[in-house]
Amino acid sequence: MTAPRHPAHPDHPVHSDHPVHSDLLALARQAATRAGTLLRDGRPADLAVAATKSSPIDVVTEMDIAAEKLITDTISAVRPDDGFLGEEGASAEGTSGIRWVIDPLDGTVNYLYGLPTWSVSIAAEHHGETVVGVVAIPMRGELFHAVRGEGAHATGAWTGERRLTCRPSPPLDQALVSTGFNYVAEVRAHQAEVAARLIPLLRDIRRGGSAAVDLCDLAAGRLDGYYERGLNPWDVAAGDLIAREAGAHTGGRPGEPPSPALTVAATPGVFQPLQTLLDDFGAWRD
Ligand code: 2AM
Ligand code: CA
């Protein structure tokens, strides 16, 4: 018999510093589902499509903030000693060794316009290492989740629960690669130059609008790769674990982990050539 990962024994009780990952996963799924329902059902019908998110002022909707509060309240009610890092300002050190990294609404512009590609992203870090990731995509009826070392799964309205594996790697010139562009026009212009150099070397590119959804689509075998500059920890924390647990490789500039400078994720055979091209083309700078 294999020893359980976190044995519960009277002499060695499960301490809050070593929480059972399945408990964290269940809590993350509950919080993401609640927030997703709030965002889906509470989206005002007259949400101004003209209110695009533009630098320097982000359009921070009340829904965004309400969703983050719902998530942190749901988690705190069960685990009051955990820390938080959230896009809408949640920030707490915590004392348990667990920190939740939260993007309550990833794909804000899609949400404003009524496009379906937006998500709720929640990751749990244990002493800085992501151990659980959940991404809910309410308008697709999909919930993606992963536990470190235990694989990635998706639950779909039509498909039921299935284990995820990324696609077999094609040659780079057959790779479908998603990316994103910055809210700042000058930054976007440079990103467009990088993309223009890349497009003839790939099958094609996609621009979905939610980093978390892109990483889940890579995990699900719907993309061969994804890259973007300018992401924050909450955009990628959950999706990065989901992609890696589905067999994808993730990183930043060569030899570096994903960072705001550059996030690259791809099937194993696509990753290195894509990362090298992106580094050569200056995808890591503005
Ligand atoms: P958001 O919708 O929560 O803002 C779009 O390309 C992806 O990048 C989205 O996941 C978006 O998250 C994220 N993103 C975060 N900060 C960004 C920025 N300054 N410019 C562009 N995209 C950003
Ligand atoms: Ca985001």
mmCIF file of C-alpha atoms and ligand atoms in Angstrom:
data_model
loop_
_atom_site.group_PDB
_atom_site.id
_atom_site.type_symbol
_atom_site.label_atom_id
_atom_site.label_comp_id
_atom_site.label_asym_id
_atom_site.label_seq_id
_atom_site.Cartn_x
_atom_site.Cartn_y
_atom_site.Cartn_z
ATOM 1 C CA MET A 1 0.000 0.000 0.000
ATOM 2 C CA THR A 2 1.283 3.428 -0.859
ATOM 3 C CA ALA A 3 1.589 5.811 2.063
ATOM 4 C CA PRO A 4 -0.874 8.662 1.830
ATOM 5 C CA ARG A 5 0.650 11.965 0.877
ATOM 6 C CA HIS A 6 -0.269 13.648 4.134
ATOM 7 C CA PRO A 7 -0.759 10.909 6.716
ATOM 8 C CA ALA A 8 -3.120 11.714 9.534
ATOM 9 C CA HIS A 9 -1.914 9.993 12.685
ATOM 10 C CA PRO A 10 -2.855 10.718 16.302
ATOM 11 C CA ASP A 11 0.800 11.494 17.067
ATOM 12 C CA HIS A 12 1.259 13.451 13.860
ATOM 13 C CA PRO A 13 -2.023 15.216 13.177
ATOM 14 C CA VAL A 14 -2.419 17.089 9.926
ATOM 15 C CA HIS A 15 -1.090 20.488 10.949
ATOM 16 C CA SER A 16 -2.439 23.635 9.346
ATOM 17 C CA ASP A 17 1.016 24.131 7.842
ATOM 18 C CA HIS A 18 0.534 20.917 5.843
ATOM 19 C CA PRO A 19 -3.032 21.182 4.655
ATOM 20 C CA VAL A 20 -4.441 18.360 2.609
ATOM 21 C CA HIS A 21 -4.363 19.485 -1.001
ATOM 22 C CA SER A 22 -7.756 17.946 -1.737
ATOM 23 C CA ASP A 23 -9.260 20.214 0.945
ATOM 24 C CA LEU A 24 -7.653 23.268 -0.632
ATOM 25 C CA LEU A 25 -8.893 22.130 -4.030
ATOM 26 C CA ALA A 26 -12.464 21.697 -2.804
ATOM 27 C CA LEU A 27 -12.398 25.153 -1.245
ATOM 28 C CA ALA A 28 -10.929 26.752 -4.381
ATOM 29 C CA ARG A 29 -13.564 25.052 -6.549
ATOM 30 C CA GLN A 30 -16.348 26.259 -4.276
ATOM 31 C CA ALA A 31 -15.042 29.839 -4.226
ATOM 32 C CA ALA A 32 -14.441 29.960 -8.006
ATOM 33 C CA THR A 33 -17.871 28.531 -8.758
ATOM 34 C CA ARG A 34 -19.586 31.024 -6.455
ATOM 35 C CA ALA A 35 -17.705 33.963 -7.962
ATOM 36 C CA GLY A 36 -18.361 32.730 -11.493
ATOM 37 C CA THR A 37 -22.080 32.507 -10.807
ATOM 38 C CA LEU A 38 -22.088 36.002 -9.287
ATOM 39 C CA LEU A 39 -20.301 37.438 -12.323
ATOM 40 C CA ARG A 40 -22.436 35.554 -14.856
ATOM 41 C CA ASP A 41 -25.816 36.244 -13.264
ATOM 42 C CA GLY A 42 -24.978 39.698 -11.934
ATOM 43 C CA ARG A 43 -23.583 41.196 -15.138
ATOM 44 C CA PRO A 44 -25.677 44.312 -15.765
ATOM 45 C CA ALA A 45 -27.463 44.107 -19.098
ATOM 46 C CA ASP A 46 -26.485 47.697 -19.861
ATOM 47 C CA LEU A 47 -22.819 47.242 -19.019
ATOM 48 C CA ALA A 48 -21.254 50.031 -21.050
ATOM 49 C CA VAL A 49 -19.431 48.516 -23.994
ATOM 50 C CA ALA A 50 -17.724 51.857 -24.451
ATOM 51 C CA ALA A 51 -16.036 51.505 -21.077
ATOM 52 C CA THR A 52 -12.937 49.758 -22.378
ATOM 53 C CA LYS A 53 -10.077 49.116 -20.032
ATOM 54 C CA SER A 54 -7.401 51.666 -20.864
ATOM 55 C CA SER A 55 -4.197 52.772 -19.264
ATOM 56 C CA PRO A 56 -3.559 54.473 -16.942
ATOM 57 C CA ILE A 57 -7.006 53.981 -15.504
ATOM 58 C CA ASP A 58 -8.312 50.442 -15.336
ATOM 59 C CA VAL A 59 -12.010 49.962 -15.545
ATOM 60 C CA VAL A 60 -12.553 48.218 -12.258
ATOM 61 C CA THR A 61 -16.149 47.189 -12.118
ATOM 62 C CA GLU A 62 -18.125 46.684 -8.967
ATOM 63 C CA MET A 63 -18.534 43.084 -10.087
ATOM 64 C CA ASP A 64 -14.782 42.550 -10.037
ATOM 65 C CA ILE A 65 -14.496 43.775 -6.463
ATOM 66 C CA ALA A 66 -17.618 41.918 -5.310
ATOM 67 C CA ALA A 67 -16.283 38.680 -6.830
ATOM 68 C CA GLU A 68 -12.938 39.026 -5.065
ATOM 69 C CA LYS A 69 -14.696 39.708 -1.753
ATOM 70 C CA LEU A 70 -16.899 36.651 -2.231
ATOM 71 C CA ILE A 71 -13.790 34.531 -2.850
ATOM 72 C CA THR A 72 -11.810 35.831 0.132
ATOM 73 C CA ASP A 73 -14.870 35.590 2.417
ATOM 74 C CA THR A 74 -15.512 32.003 1.319
ATOM 75 C CA ILE A 75 -11.901 31.006 2.002
ATOM 76 C CA SER A 76 -11.467 32.997 5.232
ATOM 77 C CA ALA A 77 -14.611 31.465 6.736
ATOM 78 C CA VAL A 78 -12.890 28.058 6.608
ATOM 79 C CA ARG A 79 -9.201 29.029 6.786
ATOM 80 C CA PRO A 80 -8.871 32.308 8.693
ATOM 81 C CA ASP A 81 -5.058 32.166 8.937
ATOM 82 C CA ASP A 82 -4.289 32.033 5.211
ATOM 83 C CA GLY A 83 -2.739 34.887 3.221
ATOM 84 C CA PHE A 84 -4.102 36.523 0.066
ATOM 85 C CA LEU A 85 -2.861 38.254 -3.066
ATOM 86 C CA GLY A 86 -5.654 39.467 -5.326
ATOM 87 C CA GLU A 87 -5.898 41.655 -8.425
ATOM 88 C CA GLU A 88 -8.497 43.844 -6.747
ATOM 89 C CA GLY A 89 -6.308 44.522 -3.740
ATOM 90 C CA ALA A 90 -6.646 41.538 -1.436
ATOM 91 C CA SER A 91 -3.353 41.404 0.398
ATOM 92 C CA ALA A 92 -2.645 39.620 3.649
ATOM 93 C CA GLU A 93 0.437 37.813 4.895
ATOM 94 C CA GLY A 94 -1.324 35.060 6.805
ATOM 95 C CA THR A 95 0.344 32.706 9.262
ATOM 96 C CA SER A 96 -0.553 29.249 7.919
ATOM 97 C CA GLY A 97 2.008 28.992 5.102
ATOM 98 C CA ILE A 98 -0.817 29.067 2.547
ATOM 99 C CA ARG A 99 -1.399 32.083 0.324
ATOM 100 C CA TRP A 100 -4.250 32.361 -2.164
ATOM 101 C CA VAL A 101 -3.477 34.139 -5.436
ATOM 102 C CA ILE A 102 -6.717 35.382 -6.960
ATOM 103 C CA ASP A 103 -7.863 36.960 -10.197
ATOM 104 C CA PRO A 104 -11.611 37.350 -9.672
ATOM 105 C CA LEU A 105 -12.225 38.310 -13.308
ATOM 106 C CA ASP A 106 -9.565 37.522 -15.910
ATOM 107 C CA GLY A 107 -10.560 38.787 -19.329
ATOM 108 C CA THR A 108 -12.170 41.993 -18.149
ATOM 109 C CA VAL A 109 -12.591 43.510 -21.590
ATOM 110 C CA ASN A 110 -14.356 40.392 -22.877
ATOM 111 C CA TYR A 111 -16.683 40.578 -19.862
ATOM 112 C CA LEU A 112 -17.443 44.238 -20.573
ATOM 113 C CA TYR A 113 -18.316 43.468 -24.184
ATOM 114 C CA GLY A 114 -20.295 40.314 -23.439
ATOM 115 C CA LEU A 115 -17.779 37.948 -25.033
ATOM 116 C CA PRO A 116 -17.600 34.546 -23.300
ATOM 117 C CA THR A 117 -13.838 34.241 -22.776
ATOM 118 C CA TRP A 118 -13.445 35.357 -19.171
ATOM 119 C CA SER A 119 -12.638 33.394 -16.065
ATOM 120 C CA VAL A 120 -12.154 33.265 -12.327
ATOM 121 C CA SER A 121 -8.644 32.147 -11.355
ATOM 122 C CA ILE A 122 -7.671 30.923 -7.887
ATOM 123 C CA ALA A 123 -4.357 29.337 -6.868
ATOM 124 C CA ALA A 124 -3.126 28.152 -3.479
ATOM 125 C CA GLU A 125 0.581 28.481 -2.721
ATOM 126 C CA HIS A 126 2.255 26.535 0.067
ATOM 127 C CA HIS A 127 5.370 28.398 1.189
ATOM 128 C CA GLY A 128 5.520 30.028 -2.228
ATOM 129 C CA GLU A 129 4.956 26.931 -4.363
ATOM 130 C CA THR A 130 1.652 26.591 -6.210
ATOM 131 C CA VAL A 131 -0.029 23.389 -5.032
ATOM 132 C CA VAL A 132 -3.603 23.916 -6.270
ATOM 133 C CA GLY A 133 -5.001 25.811 -9.267
ATOM 134 C CA VAL A 134 -8.622 26.340 -10.288
ATOM 135 C CA VAL A 135 -9.956 28.276 -13.281
ATOM 136 C CA ALA A 136 -13.714 28.593 -13.776
ATOM 137 C CA ILE A 137 -14.955 29.610 -17.226
ATOM 138 C CA PRO A 138 -18.651 30.192 -16.518
ATOM 139 C CA MET A 139 -19.875 30.997 -20.040
ATOM 140 C CA ARG A 140 -18.397 27.701 -21.269
ATOM 141 C CA GLY A 141 -19.678 25.763 -18.270
ATOM 142 C CA GLU A 142 -16.117 24.571 -17.645
ATOM 143 C CA LEU A 143 -14.047 24.291 -14.501
ATOM 144 C CA PHE A 144 -10.337 23.449 -14.760
ATOM 145 C CA HIS A 145 -8.301 22.300 -11.795
ATOM 146 C CA ALA A 146 -4.945 20.833 -10.884
ATOM 147 C CA VAL A 147 -3.110 19.632 -7.812
ATOM 148 C CA ARG A 148 0.687 19.611 -7.895
ATOM 149 C CA GLY A 149 1.905 16.128 -8.769
ATOM 150 C CA GLU A 150 -1.613 14.782 -9.287
ATOM 151 C CA GLY A 151 -2.518 15.944 -12.787
ATOM 152 C CA ALA A 152 -4.918 18.423 -14.310
ATOM 153 C CA HIS A 153 -8.631 17.870 -14.850
ATOM 154 C CA ALA A 154 -11.571 19.670 -16.393
ATOM 155 C CA THR A 155 -15.235 19.388 -15.604
ATOM 156 C CA GLY A 156 -17.476 20.407 -18.477
ATOM 157 C CA ALA A 157 -21.191 20.810 -18.857
ATOM 158 C CA TRP A 158 -21.151 18.337 -21.773
ATOM 159 C CA THR A 159 -18.037 16.279 -21.166
ATOM 160 C CA GLY A 160 -18.165 15.407 -17.469
ATOM 161 C CA GLU A 161 -14.818 15.223 -15.685
ATOM 162 C CA ARG A 162 -11.755 14.306 -17.702
ATOM 163 C CA ARG A 163 -8.003 14.240 -17.159
ATOM 164 C CA LEU A 164 -6.129 16.733 -19.312
ATOM 165 C CA THR A 165 -3.099 16.162 -21.482
ATOM 166 C CA CYS A 166 -1.749 18.709 -23.893
ATOM 167 C CA ARG A 167 -1.524 17.872 -27.603
ATOM 168 C CA PRO A 168 1.337 15.939 -29.172
ATOM 169 C CA SER A 169 3.886 18.549 -30.279
ATOM 170 C CA PRO A 170 3.696 19.537 -33.953
ATOM 171 C CA PRO A 171 6.595 21.124 -35.820
ATOM 172 C CA LEU A 172 6.722 24.844 -35.005
ATOM 173 C CA ASP A 173 5.335 25.800 -38.410
ATOM 174 C CA GLN A 174 2.185 23.818 -37.561
ATOM 175 C CA ALA A 175 1.767 25.265 -34.081
ATOM 176 C CA LEU A 176 -1.316 27.281 -33.110
ATOM 177 C CA VAL A 177 -0.117 29.826 -30.564
ATOM 178 C CA SER A 178 -2.192 32.261 -28.549
ATOM 179 C CA THR A 179 -0.991 35.602 -27.194
ATOM 180 C CA GLY A 180 -2.240 38.834 -25.668
ATOM 181 C CA PHE A 181 -1.627 42.516 -26.201
ATOM 182 C CA ASN A 182 -1.156 45.231 -23.601
ATOM 183 C CA TYR A 183 -3.677 47.925 -22.723
ATOM 184 C CA VAL A 184 -1.050 50.597 -23.485
ATOM 185 C CA ALA A 185 -1.055 51.433 -27.208
ATOM 186 C CA GLU A 186 2.728 51.944 -27.634
ATOM 187 C CA VAL A 187 3.445 48.684 -25.827
ATOM 188 C CA ARG A 188 0.853 46.941 -28.001
ATOM 189 C CA ALA A 189 2.520 48.325 -31.129
ATOM 190 C CA HIS A 190 5.819 46.632 -30.246
ATOM 191 C CA GLN A 191 3.965 43.417 -29.401
ATOM 192 C CA ALA A 192 2.331 43.565 -32.824
ATOM 193 C CA GLU A 193 5.799 43.772 -34.435
ATOM 194 C CA VAL A 194 6.856 40.648 -32.545
ATOM 195 C CA ALA A 195 3.654 38.875 -33.583
ATOM 196 C CA ALA A 196 4.137 39.954 -37.208
ATOM 197 C CA ARG A 197 7.559 38.280 -37.256
ATOM 198 C CA LEU A 198 6.180 35.176 -35.587
ATOM 199 C CA ILE A 199 3.035 34.591 -37.660
ATOM 200 C CA PRO A 200 4.791 33.348 -40.830
ATOM 201 C CA LEU A 201 6.714 30.817 -38.727
ATOM 202 C CA LEU A 202 3.602 29.280 -37.104
ATOM 203 C CA ARG A 203 0.301 27.758 -38.200
ATOM 204 C CA ASP A 204 -1.403 30.924 -36.898
ATOM 205 C CA ILE A 205 -1.967 32.954 -33.773
ATOM 206 C CA ARG A 206 -5.024 33.528 -31.581
ATOM 207 C CA ARG A 207 -5.854 36.352 -29.160
ATOM 208 C CA GLY A 208 -8.356 35.129 -26.596
ATOM 209 C CA GLY A 209 -8.222 37.889 -23.972
ATOM 210 C CA SER A 210 -7.860 35.844 -20.778
ATOM 211 C CA ALA A 211 -4.426 34.513 -19.856
ATOM 212 C CA ALA A 212 -5.976 31.959 -17.507
ATOM 213 C CA VAL A 213 -8.257 30.625 -20.267
ATOM 214 C CA ASP A 214 -5.335 30.428 -22.714
ATOM 215 C CA LEU A 215 -3.322 28.321 -20.268
ATOM 216 C CA CYS A 216 -6.320 26.023 -19.702
ATOM 217 C CA ASP A 217 -6.865 25.683 -23.455
ATOM 218 C CA LEU A 218 -3.218 24.681 -23.816
ATOM 219 C CA ALA A 219 -3.740 22.075 -21.079
ATOM 220 C CA ALA A 220 -6.859 20.794 -22.852
ATOM 221 C CA GLY A 221 -5.068 20.309 -26.187
ATOM 222 C CA ARG A 222 -6.804 23.240 -27.872
ATOM 223 C CA LEU A 223 -3.613 25.220 -28.412
ATOM 224 C CA ASP A 224 0.023 24.280 -29.010
ATOM 225 C CA GLY A 225 1.438 27.324 -27.233
ATOM 226 C CA TYR A 226 0.813 30.638 -25.547
ATOM 227 C CA TYR A 227 2.944 33.659 -24.714
ATOM 228 C CA GLU A 228 2.387 37.107 -23.314
ATOM 229 C CA ARG A 229 4.341 39.964 -21.772
ATOM 230 C CA GLY A 230 3.047 42.074 -18.900
ATOM 231 C CA LEU A 231 1.177 39.480 -16.857
ATOM 232 C CA ASN A 232 0.810 39.602 -13.103
ATOM 233 C CA PRO A 233 1.053 36.655 -10.694
ATOM 234 C CA TRP A 234 -2.734 36.369 -10.384
ATOM 235 C CA ASP A 235 -3.162 36.072 -14.172
ATOM 236 C CA VAL A 236 -1.003 32.940 -14.392
ATOM 237 C CA ALA A 237 -0.717 31.259 -10.978
ATOM 238 C CA ALA A 238 -3.556 28.746 -11.426
ATOM 239 C CA GLY A 239 -3.255 28.326 -15.213
ATOM 240 C CA ASP A 240 0.491 27.713 -15.018
ATOM 241 C CA LEU A 241 -0.022 24.732 -12.681
ATOM 242 C CA ILE A 242 -2.904 23.406 -14.818
ATOM 243 C CA ALA A 243 -0.783 23.614 -17.988
ATOM 244 C CA ARG A 244 2.240 21.953 -16.339
ATOM 245 C CA GLU A 245 0.164 19.175 -14.812
ATOM 246 C CA ALA A 246 -1.229 18.504 -18.303
ATOM 247 C CA GLY A 247 2.328 18.028 -19.579
ATOM 248 C CA ALA A 248 3.078 21.486 -20.963
ATOM 249 C CA HIS A 249 6.284 23.369 -20.253
ATOM 250 C CA THR A 250 6.144 26.904 -18.912
ATOM 251 C CA GLY A 251 8.770 29.580 -18.410
ATOM 252 C CA GLY A 252 9.831 33.117 -19.086
ATOM 253 C CA ARG A 253 12.995 34.200 -20.877
ATOM 254 C CA PRO A 254 15.309 31.210 -21.484
ATOM 255 C CA GLY A 255 16.273 29.631 -18.169
ATOM 256 C CA GLU A 256 13.824 31.760 -16.190
ATOM 257 C CA PRO A 257 10.402 31.086 -14.681
ATOM 258 C CA PRO A 258 7.297 32.914 -15.951
ATOM 259 C CA SER A 259 7.459 36.582 -14.971
ATOM 260 C CA PRO A 260 5.884 39.918 -15.863
ATOM 261 C CA ALA A 261 8.645 40.266 -18.481
ATOM 262 C CA LEU A 262 7.489 37.189 -20.375
ATOM 263 C CA THR A 263 5.322 34.129 -19.928
ATOM 264 C CA VAL A 264 5.732 31.267 -22.402
ATOM 265 C CA ALA A 265 3.803 27.999 -22.208
ATOM 266 C CA ALA A 266 3.691 25.260 -24.819
ATOM 267 C CA THR A 267 3.727 21.550 -25.511
ATOM 268 C CA PRO A 268 7.194 20.096 -24.833
ATOM 269 C CA GLY A 269 8.370 20.097 -28.458
ATOM 270 C CA VAL A 270 7.073 23.594 -29.217
ATOM 271 C CA PHE A 271 8.293 25.251 -26.018
ATOM 272 C CA GLN A 272 12.010 25.617 -26.655
ATOM 273 C CA PRO A 273 11.877 26.828 -30.267
ATOM 274 C CA LEU A 274 9.049 29.240 -29.424
ATOM 275 C CA GLN A 275 10.881 30.585 -26.367
ATOM 276 C CA THR A 276 14.081 31.076 -28.394
ATOM 277 C CA LEU A 277 12.243 32.984 -31.129
ATOM 278 C CA LEU A 278 10.438 35.171 -28.596
ATOM 279 C CA ASP A 279 13.714 36.000 -26.895
ATOM 280 C CA ASP A 280 15.352 36.821 -30.243
ATOM 281 C CA PHE A 281 12.386 38.977 -31.300
ATOM 282 C CA GLY A 282 12.425 40.988 -28.034
ATOM 283 C CA ALA A 283 9.039 39.807 -26.768
ATOM 284 C CA TRP A 284 10.353 40.424 -23.234
ATOM 285 C CA ARG A 285 10.706 44.216 -23.633
ATOM 286 C CA ASP A 286 8.463 47.145 -24.504
HETATM 287 P P1 2AM B 1 -7.376 41.162 -16.998
HETATM 288 O O1 2AM B 1 -8.443 40.865 -17.959
HETATM 289 O O2 2AM B 1 -7.690 40.655 -15.597
HETATM 290 O O3 2AM B 1 -6.929 42.584 -17.002
HETATM 291 C C1 2AM B 1 -5.143 39.915 -21.816
HETATM 292 O O4 2AM B 1 -4.158 39.919 -22.794
HETATM 293 C C2 2AM B 1 -4.674 39.200 -20.561
HETATM 294 O O5 2AM B 1 -3.612 39.940 -19.927
HETATM 295 C C3 2AM B 1 -5.733 39.105 -19.522
HETATM 296 O O6 2AM B 1 -5.486 37.945 -18.784
HETATM 297 C C4 2AM B 1 -5.518 40.366 -18.700
HETATM 298 O O7 2AM B 1 -6.064 40.295 -17.409
HETATM 299 C C5 2AM B 1 -4.032 40.350 -18.624
HETATM 300 N N1 2AM B 1 -3.450 41.627 -18.262
HETATM 301 C C6 2AM B 1 -3.143 42.011 -17.024
HETATM 302 N N2 2AM B 1 -2.584 43.209 -17.021
HETATM 303 C C7 2AM B 1 -2.540 43.611 -18.292
HETATM 304 C C8 2AM B 1 -2.076 44.787 -18.948
HETATM 305 N N3 2AM B 1 -1.518 45.809 -18.294
HETATM 306 N N4 2AM B 1 -2.207 44.861 -20.268
HETATM 307 C C9 2AM B 1 -2.765 43.838 -20.937
HETATM 308 N N5 2AM B 1 -3.203 42.732 -20.386
HETATM 309 C C10 2AM B 1 -3.093 42.597 -19.079
HETATM 310 CA CA CA B 2 -6.155 39.162 -15.076
#
